[in-house]
XYZ file of C-alpha atoms in Angstrom:
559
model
C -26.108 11.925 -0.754
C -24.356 13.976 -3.021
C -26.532 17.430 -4.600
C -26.438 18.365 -8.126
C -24.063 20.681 -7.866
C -21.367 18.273 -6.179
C -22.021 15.741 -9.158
C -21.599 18.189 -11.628
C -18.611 19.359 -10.203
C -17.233 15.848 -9.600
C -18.028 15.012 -13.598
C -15.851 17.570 -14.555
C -13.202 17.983 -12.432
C -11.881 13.966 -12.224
C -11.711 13.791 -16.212
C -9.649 16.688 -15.756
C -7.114 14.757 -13.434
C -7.106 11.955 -14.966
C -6.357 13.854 -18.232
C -3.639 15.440 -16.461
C -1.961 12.569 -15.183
C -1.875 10.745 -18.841
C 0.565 13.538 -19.476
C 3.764 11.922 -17.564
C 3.386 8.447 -19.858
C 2.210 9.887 -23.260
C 5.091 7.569 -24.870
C 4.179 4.520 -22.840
C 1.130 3.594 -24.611
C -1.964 3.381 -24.624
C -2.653 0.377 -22.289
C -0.186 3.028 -19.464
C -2.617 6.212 -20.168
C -5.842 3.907 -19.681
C -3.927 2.420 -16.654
C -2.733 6.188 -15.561
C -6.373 7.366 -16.589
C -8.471 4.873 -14.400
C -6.060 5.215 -10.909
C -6.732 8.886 -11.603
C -10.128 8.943 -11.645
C -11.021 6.345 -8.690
C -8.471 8.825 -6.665
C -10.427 11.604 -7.488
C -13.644 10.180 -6.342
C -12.586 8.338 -3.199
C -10.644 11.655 -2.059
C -13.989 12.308 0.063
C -14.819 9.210 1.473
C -11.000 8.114 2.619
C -8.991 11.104 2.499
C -5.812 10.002 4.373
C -5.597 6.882 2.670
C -5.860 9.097 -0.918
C -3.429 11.535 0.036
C -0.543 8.862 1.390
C -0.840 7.030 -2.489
C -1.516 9.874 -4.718
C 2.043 11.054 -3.104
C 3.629 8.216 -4.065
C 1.954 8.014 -6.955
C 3.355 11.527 -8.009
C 6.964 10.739 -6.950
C 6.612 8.574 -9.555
C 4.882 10.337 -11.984
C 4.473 13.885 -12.124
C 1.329 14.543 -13.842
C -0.464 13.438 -10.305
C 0.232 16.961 -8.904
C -2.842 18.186 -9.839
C -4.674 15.180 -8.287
C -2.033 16.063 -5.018
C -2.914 19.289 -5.094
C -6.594 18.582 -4.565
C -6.326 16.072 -2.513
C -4.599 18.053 -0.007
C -7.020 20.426 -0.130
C -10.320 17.335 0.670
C -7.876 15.960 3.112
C -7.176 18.786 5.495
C -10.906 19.541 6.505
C -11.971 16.216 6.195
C -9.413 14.550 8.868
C -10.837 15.513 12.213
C -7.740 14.656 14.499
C -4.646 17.102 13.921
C -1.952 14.002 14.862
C -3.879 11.976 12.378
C -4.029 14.823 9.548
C -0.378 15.463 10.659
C 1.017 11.902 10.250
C -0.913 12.072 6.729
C 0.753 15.261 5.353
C 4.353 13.820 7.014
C 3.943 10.267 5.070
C 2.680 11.438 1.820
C 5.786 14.115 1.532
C 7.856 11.688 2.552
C 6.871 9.222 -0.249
C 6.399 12.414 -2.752
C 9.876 13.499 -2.367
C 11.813 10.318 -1.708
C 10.624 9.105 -4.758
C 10.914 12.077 -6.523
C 14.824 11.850 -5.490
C 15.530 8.632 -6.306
C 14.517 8.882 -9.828
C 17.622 10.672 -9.979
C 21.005 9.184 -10.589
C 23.395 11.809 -9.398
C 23.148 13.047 -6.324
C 23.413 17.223 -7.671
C 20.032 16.884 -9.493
C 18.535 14.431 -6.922
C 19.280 17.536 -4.139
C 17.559 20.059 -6.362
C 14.896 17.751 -7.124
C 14.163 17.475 -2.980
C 14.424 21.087 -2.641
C 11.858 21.293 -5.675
C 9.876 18.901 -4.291
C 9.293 20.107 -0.769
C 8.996 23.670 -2.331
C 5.948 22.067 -4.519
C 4.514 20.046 -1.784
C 4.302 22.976 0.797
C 2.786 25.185 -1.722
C 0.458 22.751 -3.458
C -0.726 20.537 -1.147
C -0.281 21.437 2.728
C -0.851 25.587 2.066
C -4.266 24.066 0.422
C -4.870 21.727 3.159
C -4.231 24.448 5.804
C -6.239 26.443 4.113
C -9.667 23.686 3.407
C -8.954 23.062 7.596
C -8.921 26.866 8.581
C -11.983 27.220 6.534
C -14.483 24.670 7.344
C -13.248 25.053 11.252
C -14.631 28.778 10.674
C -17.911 27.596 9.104
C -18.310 25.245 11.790
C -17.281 27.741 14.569
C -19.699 30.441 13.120
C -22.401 27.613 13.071
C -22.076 26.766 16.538
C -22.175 30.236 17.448
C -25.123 31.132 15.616
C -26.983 28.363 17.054
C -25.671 29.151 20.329
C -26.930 32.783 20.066
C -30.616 31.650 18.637
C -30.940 29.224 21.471
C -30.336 32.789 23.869
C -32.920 34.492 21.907
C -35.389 31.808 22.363
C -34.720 32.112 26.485
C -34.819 35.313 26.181
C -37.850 35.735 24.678
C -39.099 33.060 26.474
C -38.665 35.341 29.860
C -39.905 37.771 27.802
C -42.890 36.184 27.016
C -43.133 34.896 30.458
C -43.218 38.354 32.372
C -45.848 39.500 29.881
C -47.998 36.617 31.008
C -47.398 37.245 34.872
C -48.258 41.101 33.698
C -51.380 40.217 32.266
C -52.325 38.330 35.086
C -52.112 40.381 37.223
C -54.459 43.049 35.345
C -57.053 39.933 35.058
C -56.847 40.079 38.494
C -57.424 43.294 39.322
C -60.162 43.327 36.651
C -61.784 40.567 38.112
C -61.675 42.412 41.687
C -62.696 45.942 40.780
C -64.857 45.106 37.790
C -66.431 41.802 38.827
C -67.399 43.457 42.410
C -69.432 46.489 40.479
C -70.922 44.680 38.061
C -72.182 41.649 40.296
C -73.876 45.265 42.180
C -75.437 46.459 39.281
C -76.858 43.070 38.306
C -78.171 42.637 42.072
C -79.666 46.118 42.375
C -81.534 46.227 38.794
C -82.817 43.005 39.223
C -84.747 44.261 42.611
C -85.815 47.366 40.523
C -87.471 45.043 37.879
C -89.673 43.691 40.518
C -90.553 46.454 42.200
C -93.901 47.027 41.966
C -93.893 51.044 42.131
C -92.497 51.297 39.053
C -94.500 51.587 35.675
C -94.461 49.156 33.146
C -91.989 51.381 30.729
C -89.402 51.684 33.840
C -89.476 47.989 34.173
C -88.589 47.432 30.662
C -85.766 49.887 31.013
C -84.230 48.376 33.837
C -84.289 44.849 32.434
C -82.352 46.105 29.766
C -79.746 47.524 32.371
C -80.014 43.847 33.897
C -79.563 42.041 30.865
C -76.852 44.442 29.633
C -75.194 44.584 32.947
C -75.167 40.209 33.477
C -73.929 40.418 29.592
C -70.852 42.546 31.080
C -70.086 39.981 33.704
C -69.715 37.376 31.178
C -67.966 38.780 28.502
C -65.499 40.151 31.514
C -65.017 36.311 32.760
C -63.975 35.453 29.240
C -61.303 38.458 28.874
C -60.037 37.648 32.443
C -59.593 33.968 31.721
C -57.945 35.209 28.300
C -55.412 37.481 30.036
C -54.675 34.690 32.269
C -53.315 31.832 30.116
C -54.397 33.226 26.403
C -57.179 30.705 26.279
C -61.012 31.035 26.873
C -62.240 31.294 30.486
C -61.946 27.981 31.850
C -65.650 27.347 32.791
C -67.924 25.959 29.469
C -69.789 27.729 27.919
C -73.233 26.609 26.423
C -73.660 26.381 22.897
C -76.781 29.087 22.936
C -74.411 31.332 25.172
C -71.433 31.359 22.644
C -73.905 31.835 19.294
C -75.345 34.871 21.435
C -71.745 36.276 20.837
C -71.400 35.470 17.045
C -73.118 36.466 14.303
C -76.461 34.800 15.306
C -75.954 37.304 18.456
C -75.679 40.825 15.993
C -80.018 40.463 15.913
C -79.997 40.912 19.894
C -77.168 43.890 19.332
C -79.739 45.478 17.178
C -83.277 44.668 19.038
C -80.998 45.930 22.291
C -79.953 49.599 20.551
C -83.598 49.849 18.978
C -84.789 49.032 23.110
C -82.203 52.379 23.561
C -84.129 54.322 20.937
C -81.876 54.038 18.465
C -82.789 53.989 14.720
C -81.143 50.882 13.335
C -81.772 48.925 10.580
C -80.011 45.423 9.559
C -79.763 43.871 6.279
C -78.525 40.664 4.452
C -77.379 40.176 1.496
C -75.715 36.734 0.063
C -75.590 32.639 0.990
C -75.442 32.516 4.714
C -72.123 30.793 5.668
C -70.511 29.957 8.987
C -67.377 31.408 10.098
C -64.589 29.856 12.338
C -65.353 30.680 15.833
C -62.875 33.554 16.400
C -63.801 35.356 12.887
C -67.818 34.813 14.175
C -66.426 36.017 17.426
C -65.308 39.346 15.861
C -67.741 39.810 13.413
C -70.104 40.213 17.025
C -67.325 42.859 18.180
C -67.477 44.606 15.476
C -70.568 45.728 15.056
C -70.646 45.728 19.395
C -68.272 48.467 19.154
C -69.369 50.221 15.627
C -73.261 50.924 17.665
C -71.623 51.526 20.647
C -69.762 54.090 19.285
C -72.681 56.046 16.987
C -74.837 55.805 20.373
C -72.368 57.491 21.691
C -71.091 59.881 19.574
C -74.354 60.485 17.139
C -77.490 59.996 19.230
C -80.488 60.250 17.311
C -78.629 59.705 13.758
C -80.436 56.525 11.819
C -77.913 53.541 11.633
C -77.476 50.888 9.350
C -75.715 47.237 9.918
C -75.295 45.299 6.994
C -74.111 41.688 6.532
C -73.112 40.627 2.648
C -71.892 36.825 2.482
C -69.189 37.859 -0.335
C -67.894 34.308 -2.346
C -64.346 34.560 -0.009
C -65.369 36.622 2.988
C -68.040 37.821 5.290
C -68.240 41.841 4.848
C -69.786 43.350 7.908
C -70.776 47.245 7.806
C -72.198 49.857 10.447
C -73.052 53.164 9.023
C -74.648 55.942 10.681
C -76.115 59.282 9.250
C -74.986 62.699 10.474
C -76.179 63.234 14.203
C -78.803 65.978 14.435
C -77.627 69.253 16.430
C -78.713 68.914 19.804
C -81.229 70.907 20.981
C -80.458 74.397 22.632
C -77.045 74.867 20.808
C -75.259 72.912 23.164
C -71.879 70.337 22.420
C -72.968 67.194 23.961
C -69.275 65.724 25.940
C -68.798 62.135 25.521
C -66.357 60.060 27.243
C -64.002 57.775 25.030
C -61.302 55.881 25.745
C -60.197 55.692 21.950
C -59.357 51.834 21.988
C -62.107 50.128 20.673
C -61.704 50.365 16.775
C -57.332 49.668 17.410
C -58.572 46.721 19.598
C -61.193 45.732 16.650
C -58.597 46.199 14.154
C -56.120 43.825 15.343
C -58.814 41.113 15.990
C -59.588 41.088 12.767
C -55.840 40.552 11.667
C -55.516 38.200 14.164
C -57.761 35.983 12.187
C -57.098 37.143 8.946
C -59.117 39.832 8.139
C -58.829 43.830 8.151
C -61.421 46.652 9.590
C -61.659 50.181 8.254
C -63.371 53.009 10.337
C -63.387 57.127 8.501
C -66.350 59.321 7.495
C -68.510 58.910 4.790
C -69.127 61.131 2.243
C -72.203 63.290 2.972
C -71.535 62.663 6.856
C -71.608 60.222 9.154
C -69.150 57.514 9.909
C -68.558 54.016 8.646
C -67.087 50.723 10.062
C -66.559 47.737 7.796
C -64.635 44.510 8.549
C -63.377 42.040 5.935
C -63.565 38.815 7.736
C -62.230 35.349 5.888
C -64.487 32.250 5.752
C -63.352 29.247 8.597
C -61.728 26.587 7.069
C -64.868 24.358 5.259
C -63.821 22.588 2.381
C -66.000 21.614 -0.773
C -65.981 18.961 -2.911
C -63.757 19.293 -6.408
C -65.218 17.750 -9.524
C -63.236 14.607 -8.669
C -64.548 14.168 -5.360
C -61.669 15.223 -3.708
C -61.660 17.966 -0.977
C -60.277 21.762 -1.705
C -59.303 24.228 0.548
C -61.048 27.303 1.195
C -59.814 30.516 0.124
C -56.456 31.830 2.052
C -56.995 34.732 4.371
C -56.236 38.221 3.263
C -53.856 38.563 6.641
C -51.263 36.621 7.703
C -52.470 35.718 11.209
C -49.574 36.107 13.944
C -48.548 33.522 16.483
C -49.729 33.619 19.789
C -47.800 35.884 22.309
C -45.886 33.294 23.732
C -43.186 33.993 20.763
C -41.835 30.387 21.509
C -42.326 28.760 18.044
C -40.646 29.511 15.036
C -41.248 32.355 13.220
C -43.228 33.651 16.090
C -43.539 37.327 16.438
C -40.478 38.073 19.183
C -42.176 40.937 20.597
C -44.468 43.728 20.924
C -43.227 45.073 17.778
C -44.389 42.076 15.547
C -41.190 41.963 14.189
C -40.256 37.810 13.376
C -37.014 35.849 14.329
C -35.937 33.207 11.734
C -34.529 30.307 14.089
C -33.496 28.287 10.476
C -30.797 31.367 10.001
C -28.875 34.358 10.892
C -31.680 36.633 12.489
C -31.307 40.768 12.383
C -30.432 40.406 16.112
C -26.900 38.504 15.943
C -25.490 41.539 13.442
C -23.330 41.880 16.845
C -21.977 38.448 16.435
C -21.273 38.557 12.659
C -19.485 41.879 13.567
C -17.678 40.485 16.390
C -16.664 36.986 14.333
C -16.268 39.069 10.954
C -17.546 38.779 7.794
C -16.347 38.000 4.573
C -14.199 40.947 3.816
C -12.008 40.347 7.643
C -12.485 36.359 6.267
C -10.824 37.297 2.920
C -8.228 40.079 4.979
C -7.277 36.710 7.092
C -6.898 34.408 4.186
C -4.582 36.856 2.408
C -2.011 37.506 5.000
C -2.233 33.503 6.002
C -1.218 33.460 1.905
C 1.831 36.266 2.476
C 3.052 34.108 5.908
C 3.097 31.304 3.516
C 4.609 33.009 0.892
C 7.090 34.606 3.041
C 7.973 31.302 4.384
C 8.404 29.127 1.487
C 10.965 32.180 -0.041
C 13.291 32.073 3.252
C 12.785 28.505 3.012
C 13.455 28.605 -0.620
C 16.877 30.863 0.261
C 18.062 28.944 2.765
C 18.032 25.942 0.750
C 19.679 27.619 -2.064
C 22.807 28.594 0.251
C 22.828 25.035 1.528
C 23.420 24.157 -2.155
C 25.820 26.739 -3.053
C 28.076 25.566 0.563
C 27.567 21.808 -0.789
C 28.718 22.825 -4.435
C 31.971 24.702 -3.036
C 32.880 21.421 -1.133
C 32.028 19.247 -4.690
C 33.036 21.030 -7.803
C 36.247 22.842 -9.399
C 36.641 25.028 -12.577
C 38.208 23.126 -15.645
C 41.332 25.830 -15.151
C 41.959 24.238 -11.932
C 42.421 20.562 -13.295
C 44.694 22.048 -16.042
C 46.895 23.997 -13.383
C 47.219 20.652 -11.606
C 50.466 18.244 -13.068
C 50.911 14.625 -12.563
C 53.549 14.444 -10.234
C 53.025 17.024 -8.212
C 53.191 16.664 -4.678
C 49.306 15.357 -3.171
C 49.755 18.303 -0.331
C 50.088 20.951 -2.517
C 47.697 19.159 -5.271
C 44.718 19.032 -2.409
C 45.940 22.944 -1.592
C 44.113 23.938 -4.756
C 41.139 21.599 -4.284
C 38.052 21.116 -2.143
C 38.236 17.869 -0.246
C 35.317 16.788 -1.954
C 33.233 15.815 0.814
C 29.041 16.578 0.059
C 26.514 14.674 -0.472
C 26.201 15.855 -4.427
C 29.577 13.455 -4.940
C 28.366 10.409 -3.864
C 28.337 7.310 -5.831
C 30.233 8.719 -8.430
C 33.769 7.080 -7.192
C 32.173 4.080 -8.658
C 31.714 4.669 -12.206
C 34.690 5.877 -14.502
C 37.268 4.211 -15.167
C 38.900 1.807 -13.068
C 41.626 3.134 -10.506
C 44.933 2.743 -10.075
C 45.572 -0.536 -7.667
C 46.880 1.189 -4.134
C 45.493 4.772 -5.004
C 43.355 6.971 -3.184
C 41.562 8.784 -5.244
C 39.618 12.018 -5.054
C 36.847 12.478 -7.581
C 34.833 16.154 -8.116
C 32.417 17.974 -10.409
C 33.205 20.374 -12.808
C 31.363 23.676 -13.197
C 31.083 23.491 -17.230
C 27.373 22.453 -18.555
C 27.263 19.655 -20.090
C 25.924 19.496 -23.725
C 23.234 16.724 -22.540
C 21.700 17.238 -19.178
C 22.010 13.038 -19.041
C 25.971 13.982 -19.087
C 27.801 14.964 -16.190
C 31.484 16.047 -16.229
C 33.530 14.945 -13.176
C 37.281 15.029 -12.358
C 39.305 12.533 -11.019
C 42.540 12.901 -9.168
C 44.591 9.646 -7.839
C 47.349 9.771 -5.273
C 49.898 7.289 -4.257
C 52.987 7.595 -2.083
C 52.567 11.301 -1.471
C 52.258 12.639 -5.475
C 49.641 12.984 -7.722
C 49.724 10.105 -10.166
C 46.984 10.352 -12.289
C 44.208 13.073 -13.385
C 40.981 12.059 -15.522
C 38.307 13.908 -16.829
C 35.399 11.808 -18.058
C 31.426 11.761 -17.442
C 28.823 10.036 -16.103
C 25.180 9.191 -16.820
C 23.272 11.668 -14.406
């Protein structure tokens, strides 16, 4: 099909031809011009479709009349891309010129003007139509070329980061791994050895309270270390299921046990509603859990005895979930309490939350203290519209990334986040475009392709004009020269002072004149005078017979 564009362009351009070519029989009328008008026009529009086929008659057609060299001219130009095989395109050019210029020639009737005419002619048909051709074929073959080599360079991307992606997945299993060894092994201890504490009977009843926190907290560990192994592993959840009372204990439903756990601690916390209670997809009810995991984790840690707040406000488009602590009190005696931090857990909460299309800010408040809130988007419900049909729930705030495979399109290609566009020329093949060139070494190419031309048609041009100039030296005489010459005068010193006549420009004109003496041989040249009508051509006649020159005529002939 074709697009707008091509249309428009078609609409315009074959009136233009066909206007064109009604120039050649303007005083044919009007039933010629329609004819001339219509054989235009289909031309123009079959060019595409059947380009040999258009090329071979729209040369004829112009050797026959001229105002088709527009139509030629384009023609050359569809044809030469658009015929695949170089013998076939080859054969095309070869039997359209030859049909162009014969034709051209033989609307001649003396053989000077039908030379120039073939010079003219295969001057006009290697600038007009096979320079544009050239030029159509050198250019698509380059489009094509730079398309293959584009795709040919994405596809190596996509292996690339495929490897890539690959040895980042072998990586990460092999850190589940050694989690799972190390970590697993110390916490499957702890479990075992708190769990005997909680029934030993020497202990009070405080001390057994204490250590079935440290149980609880410690079998809570194990789990939540099963699931990150079995995520570094293969990117997916662990592959054991999960209960449905075991995964809500990790949502939002879960943040209540967060809080009764740090209160168990001695912690000061407080937690707060506010809004419609909606459910969340599972990954943003996932890290609405981490959140505020890490945000009292973090103000036991670094502001023990300060009073904490966790607040959860069901906002129209998003869940807003916020831990604040007060300023910690000055421990007692002066001292700097030392806390150990690995400085990971708000960057790790951060990018969870853009993972799923949401954002987390951690500073100080005014006042003092600190302050964690997370922005987390609704999962995707949908409501009913007034007509009863369903509409989507508000877009996330973040555009969530791909997974870290990086194998689909768009995916982010690597730790960076930057994104590969498969559909086009990505950042990473500015090395091919240099290597292949751009338009300015595209246009530098084109122009000296133009100057070879250029340069060739001139030499060409040159070497036709001597050719003439040799042929008119063997054809033509000045009008002193006939006068110098007297009837009667002996034929060897009569064809002394002439030029034996024998080009192609005299042919056929020993046939019209007047009739010859009976037993002659005659020899009959051009003269170098212009004529007063270009129809008119002056010639020279000079009949011998028994050795002497016994007749001289100067007459013309229809050209």
């Amino acid at each position: 099909m074709w697009s707008r564009r091509r249309i428009v362009g078609e609409a315009v351009l074959a009136p233009v031809l066909a206007l064109l070519a009604t120039l050649s029989v303007l005083g044919d009328g009007v039933f010629a011009m329609a004819a001339v008008a219509v054989v235009a026009l289909a031309l123009s529009l079959l060019r595409r479709a059947f380009p040999a086929s258009v090329l071979v008659l729209t040369g004829a057609i112009t050797g026959v009349f001229s105002g088709f060299w527009a139509l030629l001219m384009v023609a050359g130009w569809s044809a030469g891309p658009r015929i695949k095989a170089p013998r076939r395109a080859l054969a095309a050019f070869a039997v359209s010129y030859v049909l162009y210029a014969g034709l051209s020639a033989l609307q001649e009737r003396s053989g000077l003007y039908a030379a120039q005419t073939l010079v003219f002619t295969t001057l006009a048909f290697l600038a007009t139509t096979v320079v544009p051709g050239l030029a159509a074929r050198y250019r698509t073959q380059r489009r094509t070329l730079m398309h293959a080599l584009h795709e040919h360079n994405a596809q190596l991307l996509r292996e690339r980061e495929m490897i890539a992606s690959h040895t980042r997945l072998r990586e990460r299993q092999r850190i589940a791994q050694d989690m799972h060894d190390s970590l697993g092994h110390q916490l499957a201890l702890i479990a075992v050895h708190t769990g005997a504490l909680e029934v030993d009977r020497t202990l009070t009843d405080g001390q057994r309270e204490a250590v079935g926190v440290l149980r609880q907290a410690s079998v809570a560990a194990m789990h939540e270390l099963r699931e990150a192994v079995g995520i570094l592993r293969d990117g997916t959840h662990a592959p054991e299921q999960e209960s449905e009372s075991a995964a809500a204990t990790r949502g939002v439903a879960g943040i209540d046990g967060l809080v009764e756990a740090s209160r168990g601690a001695g912690a000061d916390v407080k937690l707060r509603r506010e809004g419609e209670v909606r459910s969340l997809a599972p990954a943003a009810d996932h890290a609405a859990y981490r959140i505020v995991q890490e945000a009292l984790t973090n103000a036991l840690k670094h502001a023990q005895g300060a009073s904490i707040t966790v607040e959860l406000r069901y906002e129209p488009d998003s869940l807003v979930v916020e831990v604040a602590n007060s300023p910690a009190p000055a421990p007692a005696g002066g001292g700097q309490r030392v806390v150990v931090s690995g400085g990971q857990g708000l960057t790790g909460l951060q990018e969870r939350a853009r993972l799923v299309g949401g954002m987390v800010h951690a500073g100080p408040v005014v006042g003092g203290g600190f302050r964690v809130a997370g922005v987390l988007p609704y999962g995707p419900q949908r409501s009913a519209s007034p007509d009863g049909s369903p509409e989507p729930s508000p877009t996330t705030f973040v555009a969530a990334g791909n997974d870290f495979r990086g194998q689909r399109d768009g995916a982010p290609s690597g730790d960076g986040g930057e994104v590969i566009d498969w559909s086009g020329s990505p950042d990473r093949q500015k090395e091919l475009d240099l290597a292949m060139g751009k338009k300015k070494k595209g246009v530098a190419i084109g122009c000296t392709v133009a100057v070879v031309v250029v340069v060739g048609l001139v030499a060409l041009a040159a070497v036709a004009f001597v050719a003439l100039v040799n042929e008119s030296d063997k054809a033509m005489i000045e009008p002193s020269v006939y006068k110098s010459v007297k009837v009667g005068d002996a034929e060897t010193d009569v064809r002394d002072k002439l030029p034996d006549g024998k080009s192609f420009l005299t042919e056929g004109l020993d046939t019209e004149g007047p009739a010859q003496p009976k037993g002659s041989s005659c020899l009959v040249l051009m003269s170098t005078e212009i004529p007063d009508s270009l129809d008119d051509e002056p010639v020279f006649r000079f009949c011998f017979k028994d050795g002497k020159l016994i007749e001289k005529r100067s007459y013309t002939v229809k050209s």
